[in-house]
Coordinates of C-alpha atoms in Angstrom, one line a residue:
M1 CA -73.1 18.2 1.3
S2 CA -74.7 20.2 4.1
A3 CA -76.0 18.6 7.4
D4 CA -79.7 18.4 6.1
G5 CA -79.0 17.8 2.6
A6 CA -80.6 20.9 1.7
G7 CA -77.7 21.8 -0.6
D8 CA -78.3 18.7 -2.8
R9 CA -81.9 19.5 -3.5
P10 CA -82.5 20.5 -7.0
D11 CA -84.9 23.0 -5.6
A12 CA -82.4 24.6 -3.4
P13 CA -82.3 28.3 -4.9
H14 CA -78.7 28.9 -4.2
A15 CA -77.0 25.6 -5.1
P16 CA -76.9 26.4 -8.9
R17 CA -75.3 29.8 -8.0
H18 CA -72.8 28.3 -5.7
R19 CA -71.7 25.7 -8.0
W20 CA -71.0 28.2 -10.8
R21 CA -69.1 30.4 -8.4
V22 CA -67.0 27.3 -7.5
V23 CA -66.5 26.4 -11.2
V24 CA -65.7 29.9 -12.2
G25 CA -63.3 30.3 -9.4
F26 CA -61.5 26.9 -10.2
V27 CA -61.0 28.0 -13.7
I28 CA -59.6 31.4 -12.7
G29 CA -57.2 29.5 -10.6
I30 CA -56.1 27.3 -13.5
A31 CA -55.8 30.2 -15.7
L32 CA -53.7 32.1 -13.1
F33 CA -51.5 29.1 -12.9
V34 CA -50.8 28.5 -16.7
A35 CA -50.3 32.4 -16.6
A36 CA -47.4 32.2 -14.2
L37 CA -45.8 29.4 -15.9
W38 CA -45.9 31.3 -19.3
A39 CA -44.5 34.3 -17.5
V40 CA -41.5 32.3 -16.4
L41 CA -41.1 29.9 -19.4
G42 CA -41.3 32.9 -21.6
S43 CA -38.4 34.6 -20.3
Q44 CA -35.3 32.5 -21.5
S45 CA -32.8 34.6 -19.5
Q46 CA -35.0 33.9 -16.5
L47 CA -35.5 30.4 -17.1
D48 CA -31.7 29.8 -17.8
E49 CA -30.8 31.5 -14.5
A50 CA -33.1 29.4 -12.4
R51 CA -31.9 26.3 -14.2
E52 CA -28.4 27.0 -13.4
A53 CA -29.1 28.1 -9.9
V54 CA -30.7 24.9 -9.1
R55 CA -27.9 23.0 -10.5
A56 CA -25.3 24.8 -8.5
S57 CA -27.4 24.5 -5.2
P58 CA -26.0 22.3 -2.5
P59 CA -27.9 18.9 -1.9
W60 CA -29.2 20.1 1.5
T61 CA -31.3 22.7 -0.4
I62 CA -32.7 20.5 -2.7
V63 CA -33.4 17.8 0.2
A64 CA -35.2 20.6 2.2
L65 CA -37.6 21.9 -0.5
F66 CA -38.7 18.3 -0.9
G67 CA -38.8 17.4 2.7
L68 CA -40.3 20.6 4.3
P69 CA -43.7 19.8 2.6
L70 CA -43.9 16.6 4.9
L71 CA -43.3 18.9 7.9
N72 CA -46.1 20.9 6.5
L73 CA -48.2 17.7 6.3
L74 CA -47.3 16.6 9.7
A75 CA -48.0 19.9 11.3
T76 CA -51.5 20.1 9.7
T77 CA -52.1 16.8 11.2
G78 CA -51.1 17.8 14.7
T79 CA -53.2 20.7 14.4
F80 CA -56.4 18.6 13.6
H81 CA -55.8 15.8 15.9
A82 CA -55.4 18.1 19.0
L83 CA -58.7 19.7 18.2
I84 CA -60.6 16.5 17.3
G85 CA -59.5 14.7 20.3
R86 CA -62.3 16.1 22.5
F87 CA -64.9 14.2 20.5
G88 CA -63.7 11.1 19.8
V89 CA -60.7 8.7 19.3
V90 CA -58.5 9.5 16.2
R91 CA -54.9 7.9 16.1
F92 CA -52.4 10.5 14.9
G93 CA -51.5 8.2 11.9
E94 CA -55.1 7.9 11.1
M95 CA -55.2 11.7 11.0
F96 CA -52.3 11.9 9.0
A97 CA -53.7 9.6 6.2
L98 CA -57.0 11.9 6.3
V99 CA -54.9 15.2 6.1
A100 CA -52.7 13.6 3.3
T101 CA -55.7 12.4 1.3
A102 CA -57.6 15.6 1.7
G103 CA -54.4 17.6 0.4
V104 CA -54.6 15.8 -2.8
L105 CA -58.3 16.1 -3.1
N106 CA -58.6 19.7 -2.5
Y107 CA -57.0 20.4 -5.7
L108 CA -60.5 19.6 -7.2
P109 CA -63.4 21.9 -7.0
L110 CA -65.6 21.9 -4.2
R111 CA -63.1 20.8 -1.6
P112 CA -63.9 17.1 -1.7
G113 CA -61.1 16.2 0.8
M114 CA -62.5 18.5 3.6
F115 CA -66.2 17.0 3.0
G116 CA -64.8 13.5 3.0
R117 CA -62.9 13.8 6.1
I118 CA -65.8 15.0 7.7
A119 CA -68.0 11.8 6.3
Y120 CA -65.0 9.6 7.4
H121 CA -65.3 10.7 10.9
K122 CA -68.9 10.3 11.2
R123 CA -68.7 6.6 9.8
V124 CA -65.5 5.5 11.4
N125 CA -64.8 7.6 14.5
S126 CA -68.6 8.0 15.4
I127 CA -68.0 11.8 15.6
P128 CA -70.9 13.8 14.6
I129 CA -70.9 16.2 11.6
R130 CA -71.5 19.1 13.8
H131 CA -68.4 18.5 15.9
S132 CA -66.2 18.0 12.6
V133 CA -67.7 21.1 11.3
R134 CA -66.8 22.8 14.8
V135 CA -63.3 21.6 14.8
L136 CA -62.9 22.8 11.3
V137 CA -63.9 26.4 12.2
E138 CA -61.7 26.2 15.0
A139 CA -58.8 25.2 13.0
I140 CA -59.3 28.3 10.5
A141 CA -59.3 30.6 13.6
V142 CA -56.2 28.8 15.2
S143 CA -54.8 29.3 11.7
C144 CA -55.8 33.1 11.7
G145 CA -54.2 33.4 15.2
S146 CA -50.8 31.9 14.3
L147 CA -50.9 33.9 11.1
A148 CA -51.3 37.0 12.8
A149 CA -48.6 36.1 15.7
L150 CA -46.2 35.5 12.8
A151 CA -46.8 38.5 11.5
L152 CA -46.4 40.3 14.8
A153 CA -43.2 38.4 15.8
A154 CA -41.7 39.1 12.2
G155 CA -42.6 42.9 12.4
I156 CA -41.0 43.2 16.2
A157 CA -38.1 41.1 15.0
S158 CA -37.5 43.6 11.9
L159 CA -36.7 46.2 14.4
L160 CA -34.2 44.3 16.4
P161 CA -30.6 43.8 15.4
G162 CA -28.7 40.5 14.3
W163 CA -29.3 37.3 16.4
T164 CA -31.9 39.0 18.9
Q165 CA -34.6 38.4 15.9
W166 CA -34.4 34.9 16.7
A167 CA -35.3 35.4 20.4
V168 CA -38.5 36.9 19.1
L169 CA -39.9 34.7 16.2
P170 CA -40.3 31.4 18.5
A171 CA -42.1 33.4 21.3
P172 CA -45.8 32.5 20.1
I173 CA -44.6 28.8 20.5
V174 CA -43.4 29.4 24.2
V175 CA -46.5 31.1 24.8
A176 CA -48.4 28.1 23.5
G177 CA -46.5 25.9 25.6
V178 CA -47.5 27.6 28.9
V179 CA -51.1 27.3 27.8
V180 CA -50.6 23.4 27.5
V181 CA -49.1 23.0 30.8
V182 CA -50.8 25.4 33.0
G183 CA -53.8 26.1 31.2
R184 CA -57.3 24.4 32.0
R185 CA -58.3 21.2 30.3
H186 CA -60.4 23.1 27.9
W187 CA -57.7 25.3 26.6
A188 CA -54.9 22.7 26.4
P189 CA -56.0 21.5 22.9
F190 CA -55.9 24.8 21.6
G191 CA -52.6 25.5 22.9
R192 CA -51.3 22.2 21.0
A193 CA -53.1 23.1 17.8
F194 CA -51.6 26.7 17.8
A195 CA -48.2 25.4 18.4
W196 CA -48.5 22.9 15.7
R197 CA -49.8 25.5 13.3
Y198 CA -47.3 28.1 14.2
L199 CA -44.7 25.1 13.4
D200 CA -46.4 24.9 10.1
M201 CA -46.0 28.6 9.5
G202 CA -42.1 28.3 10.0
A203 CA -42.0 25.3 7.7
W204 CA -43.7 27.7 5.0
A205 CA -40.9 30.5 5.8
A206 CA -38.3 27.7 5.2
R207 CA -39.6 26.6 2.0
Y208 CA -39.6 30.0 0.4
L209 CA -35.9 30.7 2.2
F210 CA -34.8 27.6 0.2
A211 CA -36.6 28.0 -3.0
F212 CA -35.5 31.6 -3.6
H213 CA -31.9 30.3 -2.5
A214 CA -32.3 27.4 -5.2
T215 CA -33.5 29.6 -8.0
G216 CA -30.4 32.0 -7.6
R217 CA -32.0 35.1 -5.8
P218 CA -31.7 34.7 -1.9
V219 CA -34.0 36.3 0.3
T220 CA -33.2 37.2 4.1
N221 CA -34.8 35.2 6.9
L222 CA -37.4 37.8 7.6
E223 CA -38.5 38.1 3.9
S224 CA -39.0 34.6 3.8
V225 CA -41.5 35.1 6.7
W226 CA -43.4 37.7 5.2
L227 CA -43.6 35.3 2.0
A228 CA -45.1 32.7 4.2
V229 CA -47.5 35.2 5.5
T230 CA -48.5 36.1 2.2
S231 CA -48.6 32.5 0.7
Q232 CA -51.2 31.7 3.6
L233 CA -53.2 34.8 2.9
A234 CA -53.4 34.0 -0.7
M235 CA -54.6 30.3 -0.1
L236 CA -57.7 31.8 1.8
V237 CA -59.0 33.0 -1.6
P238 CA -61.6 30.8 -2.8
V239 CA -60.6 29.8 -6.3
A240 CA -58.8 26.7 -7.4
G241 CA -57.6 24.2 -4.6
N242 CA -54.8 24.9 -2.4
G243 CA -54.4 28.4 -3.6
L244 CA -53.2 27.2 -7.2
G245 CA -52.3 30.0 -9.2
V246 CA -53.5 32.9 -6.6
R247 CA -50.5 32.0 -4.4
E248 CA -47.9 32.1 -7.3
W249 CA -48.8 35.6 -8.3
A250 CA -49.2 37.0 -4.6
I251 CA -45.7 35.7 -4.2
G252 CA -44.8 37.5 -7.5
I253 CA -46.0 40.6 -5.9
A254 CA -44.5 40.2 -2.8
G255 CA -41.3 39.4 -4.5
G256 CA -41.4 42.8 -6.5
L257 CA -41.3 44.4 -3.3
F258 CA -38.0 42.9 -1.9
D259 CA -36.3 43.1 -5.4
E260 CA -36.0 46.8 -6.5
D261 CA -35.3 45.8 -10.0
A262 CA -38.3 43.5 -10.5
G263 CA -40.9 46.1 -10.9
A264 CA -44.7 45.4 -9.7
I265 CA -44.1 41.6 -10.3
S266 CA -41.1 39.7 -10.0
R267 CA -40.7 36.8 -12.4
H268 CA -37.9 35.4 -10.2
A269 CA -40.5 35.3 -7.4
L270 CA -42.8 33.4 -9.6
A271 CA -40.2 31.0 -10.6
A272 CA -39.5 30.5 -7.0
D273 CA -42.9 29.8 -6.0
L274 CA -43.7 27.5 -9.1
V275 CA -40.3 25.5 -8.0
N276 CA -42.1 25.4 -4.4
R277 CA -45.2 24.1 -5.9
G278 CA -43.6 21.6 -8.0
A279 CA -41.6 20.0 -4.9
E280 CA -44.9 20.2 -3.0
V281 CA -46.6 18.1 -5.7
V282 CA -44.0 15.8 -6.3
V283 CA -43.9 14.8 -2.6
L284 CA -47.5 15.1 -1.4
V285 CA -49.5 13.6 -4.4
P286 CA -47.8 10.1 -3.9
V287 CA -48.1 10.4 -0.4
G288 CA -51.8 11.3 -0.7
V289 CA -52.5 8.5 -3.1
V290 CA -51.1 6.2 -0.7
A291 CA -52.9 7.6 2.3
A292 CA -56.5 7.6 0.1
I293 CA -55.8 3.6 -0.5
W294 CA -55.3 3.1 3.4
V295 CA -58.3 5.4 3.8
A296 CA -60.7 3.5 1.5
R297 CA -59.9 0.2 3.0
R298 CA -60.5 1.5 6.3
V299 CA -63.9 2.7 5.3
A300 CA -64.6 -0.6 3.9
R301 CA -63.7 -2.3 6.8
S302 CA -66.0 0.0 9.0
K303 CA -68.9 -1.1 6.6
E304 CA -68.4 -4.6 7.6
L305 CA -68.8 -3.6 11.3
P306 CA -72.3 -2.8 13.1
T307 CA -72.8 1.0 13.6
D308 CA -73.1 0.8 17.4
G309 CA -71.9 4.3 18.4
Q310 CA -68.4 3.0 18.8
A311 CA -65.5 3.5 16.4
P312 CA -64.2 0.2 15.1
T313 CA -60.7 -1.1 16.5

């Protein structure tokens, strides 16, 4: 819903067209995801290889695959918490519940999780819609900045030998820390948000490192970073929620660049990201459902209190 409600009026000229674009994008994303499943399940040798590799993987690899999505959730929470704190009091746990709820709802068309979070901040935290929208735009800018920083750091690291690569990849976090410590009050929240988002990117790189290892075709540390960059770019494409379908095929193409025998599309890379997606859904959907119940109760309690410009305690 737009701030002035124009988007909900039946006579709004662009509303039907926008809804059709959303629906078509959602259908395309689902179709791409089903096609990725078909491509992997249709190759018995690929399926057997991936299944045996998963069975032979050490327990810590499986634990990492299921644990790292929680780190992504925590880092995303930190990003929004750092930015929204300038406009109202939102507890970290409260933001965690909102981000977890939005993560599940955003698989649906029209990204209801994002709009629901904005509505929640207005009702419960007394944060005007314009400030929540501003935070959303700032979070996108911070994400683009951290993505560019990760790509630059990976590019520089690829030119360096051995362990010296690890001196370059964390450098943007150090820069963000300096901004937080010595920067003015206006810039400190952006430094914290950048650090959280860069940590999120690192968690994505680790997820691909473990996913490819678990499915029997390991990638190097730097290749996992490039896969993380690819996945984040893919999730910017406005189709099905959370990059469903588009992300899998983008990783399949990127995996083909790393695997000389794969051709244009790597079925193994498709399998690795499907495993990645599966672990993500298994972990984040239950967390999101529990969080949604908490958020609903929180909103219900807020409706019992008068709206006096102060957030309920």
